[in-house]
mmCIF file of C-alpha atoms in Angstrom:
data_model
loop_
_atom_site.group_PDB
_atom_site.id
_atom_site.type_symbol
_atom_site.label_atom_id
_atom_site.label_comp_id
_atom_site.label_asym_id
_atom_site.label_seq_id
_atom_site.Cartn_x
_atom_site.Cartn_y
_atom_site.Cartn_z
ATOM 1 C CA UNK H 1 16.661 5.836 -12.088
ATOM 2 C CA UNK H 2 16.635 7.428 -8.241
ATOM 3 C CA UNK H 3 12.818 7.830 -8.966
ATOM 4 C CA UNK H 4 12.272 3.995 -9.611
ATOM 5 C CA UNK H 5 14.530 2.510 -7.259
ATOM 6 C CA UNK H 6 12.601 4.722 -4.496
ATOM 7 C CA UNK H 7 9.132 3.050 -6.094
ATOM 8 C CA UNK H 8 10.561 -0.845 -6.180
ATOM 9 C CA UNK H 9 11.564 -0.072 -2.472
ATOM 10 C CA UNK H 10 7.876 1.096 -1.489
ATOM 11 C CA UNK H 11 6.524 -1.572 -3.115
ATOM 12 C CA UNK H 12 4.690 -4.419 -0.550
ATOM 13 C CA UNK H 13 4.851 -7.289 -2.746
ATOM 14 C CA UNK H 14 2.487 -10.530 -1.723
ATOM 15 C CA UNK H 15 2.372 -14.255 -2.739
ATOM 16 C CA UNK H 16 -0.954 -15.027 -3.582
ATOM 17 C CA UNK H 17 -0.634 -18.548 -5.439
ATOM 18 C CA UNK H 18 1.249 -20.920 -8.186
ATOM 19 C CA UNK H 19 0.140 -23.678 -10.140
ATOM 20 C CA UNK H 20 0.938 -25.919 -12.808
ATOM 21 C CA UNK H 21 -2.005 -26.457 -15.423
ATOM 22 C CA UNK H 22 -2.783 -28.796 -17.967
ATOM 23 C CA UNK H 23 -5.382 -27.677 -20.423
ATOM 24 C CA UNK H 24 -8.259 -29.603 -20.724
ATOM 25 C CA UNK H 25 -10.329 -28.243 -23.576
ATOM 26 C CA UNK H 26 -9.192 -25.512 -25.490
ATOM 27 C CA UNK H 27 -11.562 -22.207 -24.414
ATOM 28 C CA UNK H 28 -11.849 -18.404 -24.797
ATOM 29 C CA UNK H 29 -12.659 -16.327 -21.857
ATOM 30 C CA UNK H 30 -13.772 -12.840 -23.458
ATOM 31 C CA UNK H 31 -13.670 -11.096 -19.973
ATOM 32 C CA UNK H 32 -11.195 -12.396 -18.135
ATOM 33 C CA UNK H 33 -10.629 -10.598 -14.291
ATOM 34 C CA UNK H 34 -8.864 -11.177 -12.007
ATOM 35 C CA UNK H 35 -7.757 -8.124 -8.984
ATOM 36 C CA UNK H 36 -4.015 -9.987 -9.048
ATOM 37 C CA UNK H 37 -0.804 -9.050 -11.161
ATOM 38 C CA UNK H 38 -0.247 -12.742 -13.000
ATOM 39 C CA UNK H 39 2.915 -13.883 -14.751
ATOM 40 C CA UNK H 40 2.244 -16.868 -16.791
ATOM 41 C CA UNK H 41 5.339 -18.997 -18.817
ATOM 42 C CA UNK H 42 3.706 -21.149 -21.780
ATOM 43 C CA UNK H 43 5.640 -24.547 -21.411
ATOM 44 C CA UNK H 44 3.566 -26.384 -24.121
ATOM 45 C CA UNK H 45 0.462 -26.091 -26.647
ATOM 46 C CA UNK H 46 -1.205 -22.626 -27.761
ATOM 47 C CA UNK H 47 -2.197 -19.341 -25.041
ATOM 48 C CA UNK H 48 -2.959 -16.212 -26.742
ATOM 49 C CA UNK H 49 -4.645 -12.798 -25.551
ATOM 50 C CA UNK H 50 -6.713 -10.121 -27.422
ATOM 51 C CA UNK H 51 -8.883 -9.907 -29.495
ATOM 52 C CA UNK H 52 -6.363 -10.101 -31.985
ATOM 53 C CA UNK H 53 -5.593 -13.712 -30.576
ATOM 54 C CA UNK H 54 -1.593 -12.778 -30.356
ATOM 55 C CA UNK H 55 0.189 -15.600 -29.433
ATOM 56 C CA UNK H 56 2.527 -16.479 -26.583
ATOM 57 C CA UNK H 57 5.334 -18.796 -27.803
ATOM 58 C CA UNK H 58 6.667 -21.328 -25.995
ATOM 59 C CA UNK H 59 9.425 -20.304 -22.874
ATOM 60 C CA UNK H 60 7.380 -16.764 -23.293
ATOM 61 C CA UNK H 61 5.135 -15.211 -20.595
ATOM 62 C CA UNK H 62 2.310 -13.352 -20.303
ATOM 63 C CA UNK H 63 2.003 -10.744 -18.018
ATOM 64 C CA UNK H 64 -1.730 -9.648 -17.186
ATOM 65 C CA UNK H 65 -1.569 -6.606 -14.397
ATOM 66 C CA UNK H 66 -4.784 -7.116 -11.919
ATOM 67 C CA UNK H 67 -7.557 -4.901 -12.541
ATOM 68 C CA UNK H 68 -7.295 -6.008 -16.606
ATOM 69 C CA UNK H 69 -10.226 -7.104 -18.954
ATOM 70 C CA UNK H 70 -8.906 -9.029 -21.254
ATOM 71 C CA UNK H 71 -9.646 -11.840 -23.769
ATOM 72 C CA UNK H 72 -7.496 -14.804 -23.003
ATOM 73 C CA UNK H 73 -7.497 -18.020 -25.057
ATOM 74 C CA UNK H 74 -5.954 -21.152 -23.621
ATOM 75 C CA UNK H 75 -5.070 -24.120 -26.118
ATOM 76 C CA UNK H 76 -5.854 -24.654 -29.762
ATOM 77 C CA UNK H 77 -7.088 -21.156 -30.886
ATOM 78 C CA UNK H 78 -8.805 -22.270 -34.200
ATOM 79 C CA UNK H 79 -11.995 -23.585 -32.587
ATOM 80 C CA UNK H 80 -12.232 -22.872 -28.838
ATOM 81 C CA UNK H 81 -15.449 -22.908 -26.618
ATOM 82 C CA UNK H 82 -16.184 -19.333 -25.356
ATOM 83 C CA UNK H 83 -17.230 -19.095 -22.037
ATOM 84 C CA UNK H 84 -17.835 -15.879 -19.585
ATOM 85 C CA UNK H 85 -15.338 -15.220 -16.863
ATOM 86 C CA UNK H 86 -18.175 -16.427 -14.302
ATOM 87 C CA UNK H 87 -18.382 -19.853 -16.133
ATOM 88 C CA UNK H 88 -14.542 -20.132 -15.815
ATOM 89 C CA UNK H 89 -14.264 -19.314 -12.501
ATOM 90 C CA UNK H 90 -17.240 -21.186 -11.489
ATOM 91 C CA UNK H 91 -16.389 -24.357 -13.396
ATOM 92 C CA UNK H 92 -12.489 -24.166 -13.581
ATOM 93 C CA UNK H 93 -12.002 -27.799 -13.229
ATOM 94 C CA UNK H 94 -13.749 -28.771 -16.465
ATOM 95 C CA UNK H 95 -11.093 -26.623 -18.541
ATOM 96 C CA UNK H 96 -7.912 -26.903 -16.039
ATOM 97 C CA UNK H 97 -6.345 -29.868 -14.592
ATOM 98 C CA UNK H 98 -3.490 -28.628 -11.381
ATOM 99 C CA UNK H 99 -0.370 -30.701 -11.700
ATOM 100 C CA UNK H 100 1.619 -31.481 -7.906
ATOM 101 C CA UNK H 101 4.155 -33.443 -9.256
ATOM 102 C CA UNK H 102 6.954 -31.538 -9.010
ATOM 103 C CA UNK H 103 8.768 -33.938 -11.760
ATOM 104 C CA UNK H 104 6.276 -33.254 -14.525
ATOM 105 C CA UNK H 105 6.640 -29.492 -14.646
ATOM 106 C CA UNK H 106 7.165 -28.151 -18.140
ATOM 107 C CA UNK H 107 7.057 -31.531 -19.076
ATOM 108 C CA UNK H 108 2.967 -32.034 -19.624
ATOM 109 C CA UNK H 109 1.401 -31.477 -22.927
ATOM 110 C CA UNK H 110 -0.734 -28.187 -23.477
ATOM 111 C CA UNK H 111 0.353 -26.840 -20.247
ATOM 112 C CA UNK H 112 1.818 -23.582 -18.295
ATOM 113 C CA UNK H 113 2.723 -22.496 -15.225
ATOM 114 C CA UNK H 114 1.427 -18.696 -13.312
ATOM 115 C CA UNK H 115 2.182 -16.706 -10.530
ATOM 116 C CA UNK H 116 -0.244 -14.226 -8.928
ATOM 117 C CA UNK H 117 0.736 -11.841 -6.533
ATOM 118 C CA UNK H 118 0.561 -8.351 -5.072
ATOM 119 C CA UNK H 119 2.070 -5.318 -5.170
ATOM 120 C CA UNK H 120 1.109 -1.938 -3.918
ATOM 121 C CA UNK H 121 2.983 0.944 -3.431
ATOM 122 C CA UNK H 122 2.430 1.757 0.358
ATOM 123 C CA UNK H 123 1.118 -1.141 0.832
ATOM 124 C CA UNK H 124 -2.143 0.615 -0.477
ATOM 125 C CA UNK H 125 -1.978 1.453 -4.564
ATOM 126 C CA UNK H 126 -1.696 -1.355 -6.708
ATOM 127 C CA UNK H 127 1.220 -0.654 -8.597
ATOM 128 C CA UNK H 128 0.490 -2.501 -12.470
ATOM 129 C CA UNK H 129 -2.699 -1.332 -12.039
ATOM 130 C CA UNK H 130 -1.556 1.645 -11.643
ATOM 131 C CA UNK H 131 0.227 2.225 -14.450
ATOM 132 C CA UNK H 132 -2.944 1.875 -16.586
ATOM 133 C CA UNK H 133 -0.965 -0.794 -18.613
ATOM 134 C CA UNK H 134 -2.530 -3.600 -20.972
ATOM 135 C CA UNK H 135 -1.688 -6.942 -20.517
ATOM 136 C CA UNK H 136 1.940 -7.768 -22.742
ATOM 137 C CA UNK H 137 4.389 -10.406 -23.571
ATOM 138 C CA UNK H 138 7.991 -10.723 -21.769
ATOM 139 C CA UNK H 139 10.136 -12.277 -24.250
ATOM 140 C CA UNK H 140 12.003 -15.410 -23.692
ATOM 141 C CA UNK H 141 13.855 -14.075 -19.686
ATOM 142 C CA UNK H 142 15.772 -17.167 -18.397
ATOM 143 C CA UNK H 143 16.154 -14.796 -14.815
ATOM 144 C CA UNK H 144 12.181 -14.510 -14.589
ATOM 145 C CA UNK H 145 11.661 -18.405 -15.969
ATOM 146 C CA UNK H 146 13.917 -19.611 -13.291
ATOM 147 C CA UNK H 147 12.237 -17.933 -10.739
ATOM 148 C CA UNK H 148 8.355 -19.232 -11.549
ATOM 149 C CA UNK H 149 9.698 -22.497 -11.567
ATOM 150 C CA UNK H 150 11.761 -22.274 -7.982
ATOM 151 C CA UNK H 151 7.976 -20.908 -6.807
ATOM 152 C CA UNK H 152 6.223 -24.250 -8.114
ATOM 153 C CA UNK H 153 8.283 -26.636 -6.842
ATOM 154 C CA UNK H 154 8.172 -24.670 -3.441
ATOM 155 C CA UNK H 155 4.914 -24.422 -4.023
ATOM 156 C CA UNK H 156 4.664 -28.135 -4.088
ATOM 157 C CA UNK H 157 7.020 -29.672 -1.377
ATOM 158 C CA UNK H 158 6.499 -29.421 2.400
ATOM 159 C CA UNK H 159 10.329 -28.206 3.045
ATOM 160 C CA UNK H 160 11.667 -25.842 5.615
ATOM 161 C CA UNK H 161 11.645 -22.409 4.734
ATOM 162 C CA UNK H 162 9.168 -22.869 1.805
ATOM 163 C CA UNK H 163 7.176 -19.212 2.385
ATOM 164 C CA UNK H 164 10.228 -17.146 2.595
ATOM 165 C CA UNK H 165 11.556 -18.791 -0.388
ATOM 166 C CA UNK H 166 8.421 -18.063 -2.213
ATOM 167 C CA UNK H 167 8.243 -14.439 -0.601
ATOM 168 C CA UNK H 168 11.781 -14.075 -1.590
ATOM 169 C CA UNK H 169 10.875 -15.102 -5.181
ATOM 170 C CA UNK H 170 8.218 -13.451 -5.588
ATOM 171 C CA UNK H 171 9.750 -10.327 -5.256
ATOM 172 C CA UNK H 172 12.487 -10.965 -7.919
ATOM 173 C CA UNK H 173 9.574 -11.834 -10.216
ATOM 174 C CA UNK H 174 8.181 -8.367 -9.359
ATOM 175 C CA UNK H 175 11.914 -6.241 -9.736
ATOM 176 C CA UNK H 176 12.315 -8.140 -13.147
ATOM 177 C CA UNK H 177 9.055 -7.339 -14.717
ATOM 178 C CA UNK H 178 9.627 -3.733 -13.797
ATOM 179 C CA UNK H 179 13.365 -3.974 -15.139
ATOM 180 C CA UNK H 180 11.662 -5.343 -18.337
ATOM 181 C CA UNK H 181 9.473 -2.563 -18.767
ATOM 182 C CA UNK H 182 12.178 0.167 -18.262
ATOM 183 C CA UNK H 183 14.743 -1.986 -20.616
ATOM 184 C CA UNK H 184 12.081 -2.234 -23.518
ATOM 185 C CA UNK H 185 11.169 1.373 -22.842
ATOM 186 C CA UNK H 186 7.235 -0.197 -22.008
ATOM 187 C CA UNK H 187 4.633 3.043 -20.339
ATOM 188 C CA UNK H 188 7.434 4.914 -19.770
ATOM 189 C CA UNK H 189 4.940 7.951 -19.020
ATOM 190 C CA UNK H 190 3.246 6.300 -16.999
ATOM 191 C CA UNK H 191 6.045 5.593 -14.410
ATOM 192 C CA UNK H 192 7.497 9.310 -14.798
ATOM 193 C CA UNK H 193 4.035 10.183 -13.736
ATOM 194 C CA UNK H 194 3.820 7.543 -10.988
ATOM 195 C CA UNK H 195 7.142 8.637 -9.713
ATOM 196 C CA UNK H 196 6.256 12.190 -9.224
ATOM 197 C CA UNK H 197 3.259 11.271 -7.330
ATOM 198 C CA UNK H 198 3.871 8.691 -5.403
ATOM 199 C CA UNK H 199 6.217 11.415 -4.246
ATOM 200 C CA UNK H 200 3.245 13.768 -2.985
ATOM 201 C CA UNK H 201 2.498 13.408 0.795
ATOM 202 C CA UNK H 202 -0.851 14.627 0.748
ATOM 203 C CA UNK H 203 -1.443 11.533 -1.662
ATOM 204 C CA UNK H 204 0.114 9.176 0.304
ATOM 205 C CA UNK H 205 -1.728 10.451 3.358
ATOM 206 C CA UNK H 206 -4.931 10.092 1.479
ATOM 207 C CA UNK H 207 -4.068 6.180 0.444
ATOM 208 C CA UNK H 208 -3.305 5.682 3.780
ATOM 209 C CA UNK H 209 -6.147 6.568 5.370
ATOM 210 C CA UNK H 210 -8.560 4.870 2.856
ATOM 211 C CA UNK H 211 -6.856 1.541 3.471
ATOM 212 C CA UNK H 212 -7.008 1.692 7.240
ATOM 213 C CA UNK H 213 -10.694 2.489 7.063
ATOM 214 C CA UNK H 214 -11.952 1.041 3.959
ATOM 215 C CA UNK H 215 -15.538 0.499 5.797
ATOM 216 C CA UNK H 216 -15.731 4.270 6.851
ATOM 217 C CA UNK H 217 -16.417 7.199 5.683
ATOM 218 C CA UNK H 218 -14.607 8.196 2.783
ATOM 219 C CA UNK H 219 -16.383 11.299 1.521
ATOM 220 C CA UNK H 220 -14.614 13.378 -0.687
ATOM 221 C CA UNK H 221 -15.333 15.407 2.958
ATOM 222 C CA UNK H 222 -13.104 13.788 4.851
ATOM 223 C CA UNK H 223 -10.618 12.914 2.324
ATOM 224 C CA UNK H 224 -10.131 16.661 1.902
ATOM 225 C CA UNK H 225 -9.795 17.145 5.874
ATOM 226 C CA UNK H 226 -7.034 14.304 5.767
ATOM 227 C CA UNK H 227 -5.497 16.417 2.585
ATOM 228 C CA UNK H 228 -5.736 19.565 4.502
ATOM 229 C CA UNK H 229 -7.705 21.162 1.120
ATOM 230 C CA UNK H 230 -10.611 22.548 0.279
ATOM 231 C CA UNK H 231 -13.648 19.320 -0.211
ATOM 232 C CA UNK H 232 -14.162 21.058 -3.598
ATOM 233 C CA UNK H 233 -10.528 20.938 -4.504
ATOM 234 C CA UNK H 234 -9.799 17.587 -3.742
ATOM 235 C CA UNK H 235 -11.750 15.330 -6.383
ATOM 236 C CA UNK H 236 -9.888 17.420 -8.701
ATOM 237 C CA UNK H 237 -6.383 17.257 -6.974
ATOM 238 C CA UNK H 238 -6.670 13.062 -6.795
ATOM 239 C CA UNK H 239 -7.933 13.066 -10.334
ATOM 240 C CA UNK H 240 -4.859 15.694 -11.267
ATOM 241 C CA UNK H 241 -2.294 13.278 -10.067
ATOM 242 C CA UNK H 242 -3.472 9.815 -10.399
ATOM 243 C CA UNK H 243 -6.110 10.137 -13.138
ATOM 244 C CA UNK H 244 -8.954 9.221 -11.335
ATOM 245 C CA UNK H 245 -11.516 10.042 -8.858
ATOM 246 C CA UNK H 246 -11.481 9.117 -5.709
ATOM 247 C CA UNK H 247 -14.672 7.333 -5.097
ATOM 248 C CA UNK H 248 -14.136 4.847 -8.117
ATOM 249 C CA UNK H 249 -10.450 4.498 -6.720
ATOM 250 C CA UNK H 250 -11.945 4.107 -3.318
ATOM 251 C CA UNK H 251 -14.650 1.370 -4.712
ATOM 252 C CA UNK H 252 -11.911 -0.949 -6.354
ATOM 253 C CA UNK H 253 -10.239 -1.005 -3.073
ATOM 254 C CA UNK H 254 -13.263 -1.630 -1.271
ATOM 255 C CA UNK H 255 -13.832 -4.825 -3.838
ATOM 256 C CA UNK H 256 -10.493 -5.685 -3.579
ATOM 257 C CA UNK H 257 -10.369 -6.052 0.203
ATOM 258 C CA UNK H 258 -13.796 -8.122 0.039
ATOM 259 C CA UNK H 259 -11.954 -10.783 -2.801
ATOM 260 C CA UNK H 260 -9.414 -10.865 0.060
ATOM 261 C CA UNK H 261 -11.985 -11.452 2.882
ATOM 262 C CA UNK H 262 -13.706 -14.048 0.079
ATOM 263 C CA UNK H 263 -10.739 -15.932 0.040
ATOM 264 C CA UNK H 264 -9.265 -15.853 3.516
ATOM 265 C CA UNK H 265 -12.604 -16.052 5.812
ATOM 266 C CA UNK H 266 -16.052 -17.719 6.830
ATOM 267 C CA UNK H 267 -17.635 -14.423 7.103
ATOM 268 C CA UNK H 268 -21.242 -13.987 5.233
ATOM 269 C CA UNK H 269 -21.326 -12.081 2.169
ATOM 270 C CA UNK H 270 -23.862 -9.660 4.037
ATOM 271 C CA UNK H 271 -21.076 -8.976 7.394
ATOM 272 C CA UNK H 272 -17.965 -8.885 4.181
ATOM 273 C CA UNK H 273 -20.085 -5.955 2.176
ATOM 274 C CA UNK H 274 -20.868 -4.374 5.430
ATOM 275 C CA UNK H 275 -16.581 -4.762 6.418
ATOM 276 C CA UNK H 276 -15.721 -3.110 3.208
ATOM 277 C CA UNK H 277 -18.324 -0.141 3.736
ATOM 278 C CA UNK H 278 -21.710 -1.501 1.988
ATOM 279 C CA UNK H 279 -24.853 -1.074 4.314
ATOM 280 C CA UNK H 280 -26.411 -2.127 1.891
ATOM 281 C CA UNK H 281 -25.995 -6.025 0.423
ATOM 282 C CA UNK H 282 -27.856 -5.940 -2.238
ATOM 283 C CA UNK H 283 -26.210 -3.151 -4.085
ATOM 284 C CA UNK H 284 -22.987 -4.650 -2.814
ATOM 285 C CA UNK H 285 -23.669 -8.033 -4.674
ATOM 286 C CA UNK H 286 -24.793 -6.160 -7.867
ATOM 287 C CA UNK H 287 -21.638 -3.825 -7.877
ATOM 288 C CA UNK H 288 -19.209 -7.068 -6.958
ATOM 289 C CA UNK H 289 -20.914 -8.911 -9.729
ATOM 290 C CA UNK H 290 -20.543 -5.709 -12.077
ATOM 291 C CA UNK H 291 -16.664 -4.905 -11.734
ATOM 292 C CA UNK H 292 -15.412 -8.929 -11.390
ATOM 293 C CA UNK H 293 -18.155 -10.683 -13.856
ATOM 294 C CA UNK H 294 -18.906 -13.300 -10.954
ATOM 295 C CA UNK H 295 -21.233 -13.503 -7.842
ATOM 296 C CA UNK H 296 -19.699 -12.620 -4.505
ATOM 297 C CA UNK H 297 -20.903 -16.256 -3.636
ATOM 298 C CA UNK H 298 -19.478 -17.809 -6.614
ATOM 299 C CA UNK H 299 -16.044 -16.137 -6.011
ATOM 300 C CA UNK H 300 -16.074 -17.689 -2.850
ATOM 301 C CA UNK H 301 -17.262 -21.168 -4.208
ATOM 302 C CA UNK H 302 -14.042 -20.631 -6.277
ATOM 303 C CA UNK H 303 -11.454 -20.540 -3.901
ATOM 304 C CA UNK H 304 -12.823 -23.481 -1.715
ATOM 305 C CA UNK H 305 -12.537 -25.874 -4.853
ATOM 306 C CA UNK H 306 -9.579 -26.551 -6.911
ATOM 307 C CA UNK H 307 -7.907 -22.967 -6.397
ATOM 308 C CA UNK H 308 -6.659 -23.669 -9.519
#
């Protein structure tokens, strides 16, 4: 238990939105993406996941880590309109409706409520992600209920204090998902292993140094100077202990800061590929489009609409 409680204290957790939604049409996103952990409590109507179509029941939640494919099928499941995750997050507001009226929460027909957030280890590993987990139902938690709903109504009032509640919240959300996992006995190899290197300071040094120069150079070269090994050791010593390489490590955090810059900036797609360490745009656009199933441009057009 010493192992995890050092993990949940390295862990950087972020708020990165709430809403309330109201189903519009019933739909089934085959590739559904997003780079966020999301928590989502089914207050009324029909969400299931899969392939398999398993169903959340009502006062359940669905937990999706970020970094996930996944099929994800919001109201009536018997004859849904299927739609790619670019159509859905180009055209959210024909299939979601956001509620901000704090007094109809839980209390709308075919609707639920999410949470997406961070949270890295070192403020540079993404910890669910991690863990190589699939997406997974959290039975009926009044703790973890409780606490989505204190987010949306903070969410949705202009009171004092409203981010650190949220921040505040947000981590309990985070400690009782892990708590859930290590109670239902949930990828419990997958932590051992996490614990043991998240432990390693060469490793640490390593996701350090990627994250403060994510537009750099970030051979497998200089990696191994910042390791102090050998450049043809240290593929195979990042692979060894996190079970992958580094450059496709080193790309999803290179897409994950532009989503970030996407979201947060004015910048042109050509000066955010450049940020992240893409000369060229081009091939930047065609791997963005690749790993999230959506234009760099469109992602963008996302955020400035509904945010939904």
């Amino acid at each position: 238990m010493e192992d995890y409680n050092k993990i949940i204290e390295s862990l950087g957790v972020k708020f990165i939105k709430a809403r309330n939604i109201r189903i519009l049409q019933p739909i089934v996103i085959k590739n559904f993406y997003d780079v966020e952990n999301t928590l989502l409590i089914l207050y009324n109507g029909d969400v299931s996941y899969g392939d398999e179509h398993q169903k959340v029941e009502i006062g359940d939640m669905l937990f999706i880590p970020g970094g996930k494919h996944v099929t994800v099928t919001y109201g009536e499941p018997s004859n849904p309109k299927a739609v790619t995750n670019e159509e859905f997050m180009t055209h959210r507001e024909h299939y979601f409706e956001a509620n901000r009226d704090p007094s109809r929460i839980g209390n709308m027909p075919n609707s639920f409520g999410y949470v997406s957030f961070e949270a890295k280890v070192f403020d540079s590993v993404n910890f669910f992600n991690s863990l190589d987990v699939p997406p997974f139902i959290i039975k009926h938690d009044e703790t973890l209920a409780q606490a989505i709903r204190q987010i949306l109504l903070e969410d949705m009032t202009e009171v004092a204090g409203k981010g650190r509640v949220i921040k505040i919240k947000t981590e309990e959300i985070v400690i009782e998902v892990i708590r859930y996992i290590l109670k239902q006995r949930l990828f419990v190899e997958q932590l051992v292993t996490n614990s043991t290197y998240f432990k390693d300071p060469r490793l640490i040094d390593i996701f350090a140094y990627i994250k403060d120069n994510i537009g750099g150079d970030l051979s497998n070269k200089v990696l191994a100077n910042v390791a102090n090994v050998s450049e043809d050791y240290v593929g195979q010593y990042f692979k060894m202990l996190t079970g992958i390489n580094p450059q496709d490590y080193i790309e999803y955090q290179r897409m994950e800061a532009a989503v970030g810059l996407l979201r947060t900036s004015k910048k042109s797609i050509r000066a955010i590929g450049a940020e992240v360490g893409y000369k060229d745009t081009a091939y930047f656009c065609r791997r963005f489009k690749m790993m999230f199933g959506i234009p760099a441009g469109k992602m963008r057009r996302r955020e400035s609409l509904m945010n939904v």
